[in-house]
CSV table of C-alpha atoms and ligand atoms in Angstrom, one decimal:
chain,number,residue,atom,x,y,z
A,1,MET,CA,-57.7,-4.3,-37.5
A,2,SER,CA,-60.8,-6.1,-36.4
A,3,PRO,CA,-61.9,-9.7,-36.1
A,4,PRO,CA,-60.9,-11.3,-39.4
A,5,ALA,CA,-63.8,-11.7,-41.8
A,6,SER,CA,-63.4,-15.4,-41.7
A,7,MET,CA,-64.2,-15.4,-38.0
A,8,ILE,CA,-68.0,-15.4,-38.3
A,9,GLY,CA,-68.5,-16.3,-34.7
A,10,ALA,CA,-66.4,-13.3,-33.5
A,11,ARG,CA,-68.3,-10.9,-35.8
A,12,ILE,CA,-71.6,-12.1,-34.4
A,13,GLU,CA,-70.3,-11.6,-30.9
A,14,LEU,CA,-69.2,-8.1,-31.9
A,15,LEU,CA,-72.7,-7.4,-33.1
A,16,ARG,CA,-74.2,-8.7,-29.9
A,17,LEU,CA,-71.8,-6.6,-27.7
A,18,HIS,CA,-72.9,-3.5,-29.6
A,19,GLN,CA,-76.5,-4.5,-29.2
A,20,GLU,CA,-76.0,-4.8,-25.4
A,21,LEU,CA,-74.2,-1.4,-25.2
A,22,ALA,CA,-77.2,0.1,-27.1
A,23,ARG,CA,-79.4,-1.2,-24.3
A,24,TRP,CA,-77.2,0.7,-21.8
A,25,ARG,CA,-77.5,3.9,-23.9
A,26,MET,CA,-81.3,3.5,-24.1
A,27,ALA,CA,-81.2,3.3,-20.3
A,28,ASP,CA,-79.0,6.4,-20.2
A,29,ARG,CA,-76.3,4.5,-18.4
A,30,GLN,CA,-72.5,4.2,-18.8
A,31,ALA,CA,-70.7,1.0,-17.9
A,32,ARG,CA,-67.6,1.3,-15.8
A,33,PHE,CA,-64.7,-0.4,-17.5
A,34,TRP,CA,-61.2,-0.6,-16.1
A,35,TRP,CA,-58.0,-2.3,-17.1
A,36,ARG,CA,-55.4,-4.1,-15.0
A,37,ASP,CA,-52.1,-5.6,-16.3
A,38,ASP,CA,-50.2,-8.0,-14.0
A,39,ASP,CA,-46.6,-9.2,-13.4
A,40,ALA,CA,-44.6,-6.0,-14.2
A,41,ARG,CA,-41.0,-6.9,-13.5
A,42,GLY,CA,-38.7,-4.2,-14.9
A,43,SER,CA,-38.7,-1.8,-17.8
A,44,THR,CA,-38.9,-4.4,-20.6
A,45,PRO,CA,-39.6,-3.8,-24.3
A,46,ARG,CA,-43.0,-5.6,-23.8
A,47,LEU,CA,-43.8,-3.1,-21.0
A,48,GLY,CA,-42.9,-0.3,-23.4
A,49,ARG,CA,-45.3,-1.8,-25.9
A,50,LEU,CA,-48.1,-1.9,-23.3
A,51,LEU,CA,-47.6,1.6,-22.2
A,52,GLU,CA,-47.5,2.9,-25.8
A,53,ILE,CA,-50.9,1.3,-26.4
A,54,ALA,CA,-52.3,2.8,-23.1
A,55,GLU,CA,-51.0,6.2,-24.1
A,56,ARG,CA,-52.2,6.1,-27.7
A,57,HIS,CA,-55.7,5.2,-26.6
A,58,HIS,CA,-55.7,7.4,-23.4
A,59,ALA,CA,-56.7,4.3,-21.6
A,60,PRO,CA,-56.2,4.4,-17.8
A,61,LEU,CA,-54.0,1.5,-16.9
A,62,THR,CA,-53.5,-0.1,-13.5
A,63,LEU,CA,-50.1,-1.8,-13.6
A,64,ALA,CA,-49.6,-4.5,-10.9
A,65,ALA,CA,-45.9,-4.6,-10.2
A,66,ILE,CA,-44.0,-7.3,-8.3
A,67,PRO,CA,-41.9,-6.1,-5.4
A,68,ASP,CA,-38.5,-6.6,-7.1
A,69,PRO,CA,-35.3,-4.6,-7.5
A,70,ALA,CA,-35.9,-4.5,-11.3
A,71,ASN,CA,-38.9,-2.3,-10.6
A,72,VAL,CA,-36.9,0.5,-9.2
A,73,GLU,CA,-36.5,1.7,-12.8
A,74,LEU,CA,-40.2,1.7,-13.5
A,75,PRO,CA,-41.1,5.3,-12.7
A,76,ALA,CA,-38.9,6.6,-15.6
A,77,CYS,CA,-40.9,4.7,-18.1
A,78,LEU,CA,-44.3,5.7,-16.7
A,79,ASP,CA,-44.2,9.4,-17.4
A,80,ARG,CA,-46.4,9.5,-20.5
A,81,ALA,CA,-49.0,6.8,-20.1
A,82,PRO,CA,-52.1,7.2,-17.9
A,83,VAL,CA,-50.9,4.5,-15.5
A,84,ASP,CA,-51.1,3.8,-11.7
A,85,LEU,CA,-48.8,1.4,-10.0
A,86,VAL,CA,-50.2,-1.1,-7.5
A,87,GLN,CA,-48.5,-3.9,-5.5
A,88,HIS,CA,-48.6,-7.5,-7.0
A,89,GLY,CA,-47.9,-9.8,-4.1
A,90,ILE,CA,-44.8,-9.9,-1.8
A,91,ASP,CA,-42.3,-11.5,-4.2
A,92,HIS,CA,-44.4,-13.7,-6.6
A,93,LEU,CA,-42.9,-16.9,-5.3
A,94,ASN,CA,-45.1,-20.0,-5.0
A,95,ARG,CA,-45.0,-21.3,-1.4
A,96,ARG,CA,-48.0,-23.6,-1.6
A,97,SER,CA,-47.9,-27.3,-2.1
A,98,GLY,CA,-50.4,-29.0,-4.3
A,99,PRO,CA,-52.0,-27.9,-7.6
A,100,ALA,CA,-53.0,-24.4,-6.5
A,101,ALA,CA,-50.3,-21.8,-6.5
A,102,GLY,CA,-50.0,-19.1,-3.9
A,103,GLU,CA,-47.3,-17.1,-2.2
A,104,LEU,CA,-48.8,-16.8,1.3
A,105,PRO,CA,-49.1,-20.2,3.0
A,106,HIS,CA,-52.5,-20.3,4.7
A,107,ASP,CA,-51.0,-21.3,8.1
A,108,TRP,CA,-49.1,-18.0,8.2
A,109,PRO,CA,-50.5,-15.9,11.1
A,110,LEU,CA,-51.8,-12.4,10.8
A,111,ASP,CA,-48.7,-10.7,12.2
A,112,ARG,CA,-46.5,-12.6,9.7
A,113,LEU,CA,-48.7,-11.4,6.8
A,114,VAL,CA,-48.5,-7.8,8.0
A,115,ALA,CA,-44.7,-8.0,8.3
A,116,GLU,CA,-44.3,-9.4,4.8
A,117,LEU,CA,-46.7,-6.8,3.3
A,118,THR,CA,-44.9,-4.0,5.0
A,119,ARG,CA,-41.4,-5.3,4.1
A,120,SER,CA,-42.2,-6.0,0.4
A,121,ARG,CA,-43.8,-2.6,0.0
A,122,ALA,CA,-40.5,-1.0,0.5
A,123,ALA,CA,-39.2,-2.7,-2.7
A,124,LEU,CA,-41.6,-0.7,-4.9
A,125,PRO,CA,-41.4,2.9,-6.0
A,126,PRO,CA,-42.9,5.3,-3.5
A,127,GLN,CA,-45.7,6.4,-5.9
A,128,THR,CA,-47.2,2.9,-5.8
A,129,ALA,CA,-50.8,3.1,-4.7
A,130,PRO,CA,-51.8,1.2,-1.5
A,131,ILE,CA,-53.7,-1.4,-3.5
A,132,PHE,CA,-52.9,-5.1,-3.5
A,133,VAL,CA,-53.3,-7.8,-6.2
A,134,PRO,CA,-52.7,-11.3,-4.8
A,135,PRO,CA,-50.7,-13.5,-7.3
A,136,TRP,CA,-52.6,-16.5,-8.8
A,137,ASN,CA,-55.8,-15.1,-7.1
A,138,ASP,CA,-54.8,-17.0,-4.0
A,139,VAL,CA,-56.6,-15.4,-1.0
A,140,HIS,CA,-55.2,-16.1,2.4
A,141,PRO,CA,-58.1,-16.2,4.9
A,142,GLN,CA,-56.6,-13.3,6.8
A,143,LEU,CA,-55.5,-11.3,3.8
A,144,PRO,CA,-58.2,-8.6,4.1
A,145,ALA,CA,-57.5,-8.0,7.8
A,146,ALA,CA,-53.7,-7.9,7.1
A,147,LEU,CA,-54.3,-5.4,4.2
A,148,SER,CA,-56.3,-3.1,6.6
A,149,VAL,CA,-53.6,-3.3,9.3
A,150,SER,CA,-50.9,-2.6,6.7
A,151,GLY,CA,-52.6,0.5,5.4
A,152,PHE,CA,-53.9,-0.7,2.0
A,153,THR,CA,-57.0,1.0,0.8
A,154,GLY,CA,-58.1,-1.6,-1.7
A,155,TRP,CA,-57.4,-4.9,-3.4
A,156,SER,CA,-58.2,-6.7,-6.6
A,157,ALA,CA,-58.5,-10.4,-7.5
A,158,TRP,CA,-60.8,-12.5,-9.6
A,159,PRO,CA,-64.5,-13.2,-8.9
A,160,GLY,CA,-63.9,-16.9,-8.3
A,161,ALA,CA,-61.2,-16.3,-5.7
A,162,ALA,CA,-62.1,-17.0,-2.1
A,163,PRO,CA,-64.7,-14.5,-0.8
A,164,ALA,CA,-62.7,-13.5,2.3
A,165,GLU,CA,-64.7,-11.1,4.5
A,166,GLY,CA,-63.9,-7.6,5.7
A,167,GLY,CA,-60.9,-5.5,4.8
A,168,PRO,CA,-60.5,-2.7,2.3
A,169,ARG,CA,-62.7,-2.3,-0.8
A,170,ARG,CA,-62.2,-5.1,-3.4
A,171,ILE,CA,-62.7,-4.6,-7.1
A,172,ASP,CA,-62.0,-7.6,-9.2
A,173,ALA,CA,-61.0,-8.1,-12.9
A,174,HIS,CA,-63.5,-10.1,-14.9
A,175,VAL,CA,-62.4,-10.6,-18.5
A,176,ASP,CA,-59.0,-12.2,-19.2
A,177,LEU,CA,-57.3,-11.4,-22.6
A,178,LEU,CA,-55.5,-14.8,-22.3
A,179,ARG,CA,-56.2,-18.4,-21.8
A,180,TRP,CA,-53.9,-20.3,-19.5
A,181,ARG,CA,-54.6,-24.0,-19.6
A,182,GLY,CA,-52.0,-25.6,-21.8
A,183,GLY,CA,-49.8,-22.5,-21.9
A,184,ALA,CA,-50.7,-18.8,-22.1
A,185,ARG,CA,-52.2,-17.7,-25.4
A,186,PHE,CA,-54.8,-15.3,-26.8
A,187,ARG,CA,-58.3,-16.1,-25.6
A,188,GLY,CA,-59.8,-15.3,-29.0
A,189,TYR,CA,-62.0,-12.4,-30.2
A,190,GLY,CA,-65.3,-14.3,-29.9
A,191,ARG,CA,-64.6,-15.4,-26.3
A,192,LEU,CA,-63.4,-12.0,-25.2
A,193,LEU,CA,-66.3,-10.1,-26.7
A,194,LYS,CA,-68.8,-12.7,-25.3
A,195,ALA,CA,-67.3,-12.3,-21.8
A,196,PHE,CA,-67.8,-8.5,-21.9
A,197,ARG,CA,-71.3,-8.9,-23.2
A,198,ALA,CA,-72.2,-11.4,-20.5
A,199,ALA,CA,-70.8,-9.1,-17.8
A,200,LEU,CA,-72.8,-6.1,-19.1
A,201,ALA,CA,-76.0,-8.1,-19.4
A,202,ASP,CA,-75.6,-9.5,-15.9
A,203,ARG,CA,-75.3,-6.0,-14.4
A,204,ARG,CA,-78.1,-4.6,-16.5
A,205,ARG,CA,-80.5,-7.4,-15.4
A,206,ARG,CA,-79.6,-6.9,-11.8
A,207,GLY,CA,-79.8,-3.1,-12.0
A,208,ASP,CA,-76.2,-3.1,-10.7
A,209,TRP,CA,-75.2,-0.4,-13.2
A,210,ASN,CA,-72.2,0.9,-11.3
A,211,ALA,CA,-70.5,-2.4,-10.8
A,212,PRO,CA,-67.1,-2.1,-12.6
A,213,ILE,CA,-66.0,-4.6,-15.3
A,214,GLY,CA,-62.3,-5.2,-15.3
A,215,LEU,CA,-60.1,-6.2,-18.3
A,216,LEU,CA,-57.1,-8.3,-17.3
A,217,THR,CA,-53.9,-8.5,-19.3
A,218,HIS,CA,-50.3,-9.9,-18.8
A,219,HIS,CA,-47.9,-8.0,-21.0
A,220,LEU,CA,-45.0,-10.5,-20.6
A,221,ASP,CA,-47.2,-13.4,-21.8
A,222,HIS,CA,-49.0,-11.8,-24.8
A,223,ASP,CA,-48.7,-13.4,-28.2
A,224,GLU,CA,-49.1,-11.3,-31.3
A,225,PRO,CA,-52.9,-12.0,-31.7
A,226,ALA,CA,-53.3,-10.9,-28.1
A,227,TRP,CA,-51.4,-7.6,-28.7
A,228,ALA,CA,-53.4,-7.0,-31.9
A,229,CYS,CA,-56.8,-7.6,-30.2
A,230,LEU,CA,-55.9,-5.4,-27.2
A,231,ASP,CA,-55.0,-2.5,-29.6
A,232,TRP,CA,-58.2,-3.1,-31.6
A,233,PHE,CA,-60.4,-3.4,-28.6
A,234,LEU,CA,-59.3,-0.2,-27.0
A,235,GLY,CA,-59.5,1.6,-30.4
A,236,ARG,CA,-63.1,0.4,-30.8
A,237,PHE,CA,-64.4,0.8,-27.2
A,238,ARG,CA,-62.2,3.3,-25.4
A,239,THR,CA,-64.4,6.2,-26.5
A,240,HIS,CA,-67.8,4.3,-26.8
A,241,PRO,CA,-70.5,6.6,-25.4
A,242,ALA,CA,-71.9,3.8,-23.3
A,243,ILE,CA,-68.6,3.1,-21.6
A,244,SER,CA,-66.7,5.1,-19.0
A,245,TRP,CA,-63.1,4.0,-18.6
A,246,ARG,CA,-61.9,4.5,-15.1
A,247,SER,CA,-58.7,3.8,-13.1
A,248,LEU,CA,-58.8,1.2,-10.3
A,249,LYS,CA,-57.5,3.9,-8.0
A,250,SER,CA,-60.4,6.2,-8.7
A,251,LEU,CA,-63.0,3.4,-8.4
A,252,ILE,CA,-61.6,2.4,-5.0
A,253,ALA,CA,-61.2,6.0,-3.8
A,254,GLU,CA,-64.8,7.1,-4.5
A,255,ALA,CA,-67.6,6.3,-2.1
A,256,GLU,CA,-70.3,4.1,-3.3
A,257,PRO,CA,-72.3,6.5,-5.6
A,258,PRO,CA,-76.0,7.1,-4.8
A,259,SER,CA,-78.3,5.1,-7.0
A,260,ILE,CA,-80.0,7.6,-9.2
A,261,PRO,CA,-83.0,6.4,-11.3
A,262,PRO,CA,-82.4,7.2,-14.9
A,263,PHE,CA,-85.6,9.2,-15.5
A,264,GLY,CA,-87.3,11.6,-13.2
A,265,GLY,CA,-86.5,10.0,-9.9
A,266,GLN,CA,-85.1,11.7,-6.9
A,267,PRO,CA,-81.5,10.9,-5.9
A,268,HIS,CA,-80.9,9.7,-2.3
A,269,SER,CA,-80.1,12.6,0.0
A,270,SER,CA,-77.3,10.8,1.9
B,301,ZN,ZN1,-48.9,-12.6,-11.2
């Protein structure tokens, strides 16, 4: 499976993405890709399909699970796939008024946030990593501070989400498999490939080679074209020599690596 032959634009984007990756190889660099899937709520057939794809491609998957009684069953279905659980919100209920959704009203004080984070965490399996994903990318101004106080080691949103300062390390997702306006549906091969190429080119031009690039999926909302593209994309790029697929947990756990010039330079000593 690949972009249908009739999709000329998608095939051109595929060619351009390969050309960009060739530039990374010429520079002796590997892009850091990672994959986050949101909204896990129970051991559903769709979750099974997602895990089967992750397992078949040996693709490290970060599964953002909603604190919910349905997720008590999750560990049993996670045995085979290379998957880490992280916390997705406190209950995924929208408490904001107005057009922007969010579960943490921005007038909640820090101690209320800490209490809610701590309480909700108890509703997730114990092996859930202390990494937080705010629903709808809504960032309460005190969220980073509350995450630090509550013992979280990292969090992940979207680059457009409010740039709250401080707190644990933040690593965002960048390329969404779906489009949301007018109802969730597959973004399209051309748009998806173009978004990856743009993210790669941006990092290459800035010399920010180690900045991760995150793929975002939502297994409960995928249509068939989205499933097909996800399977195709991982089959095509999971083992590409210019890409290193990492888990979010490992990216957050590691210290900022030293910047090593590709040819002949001396690495920093600290
Ligand atoms: Zn969500």
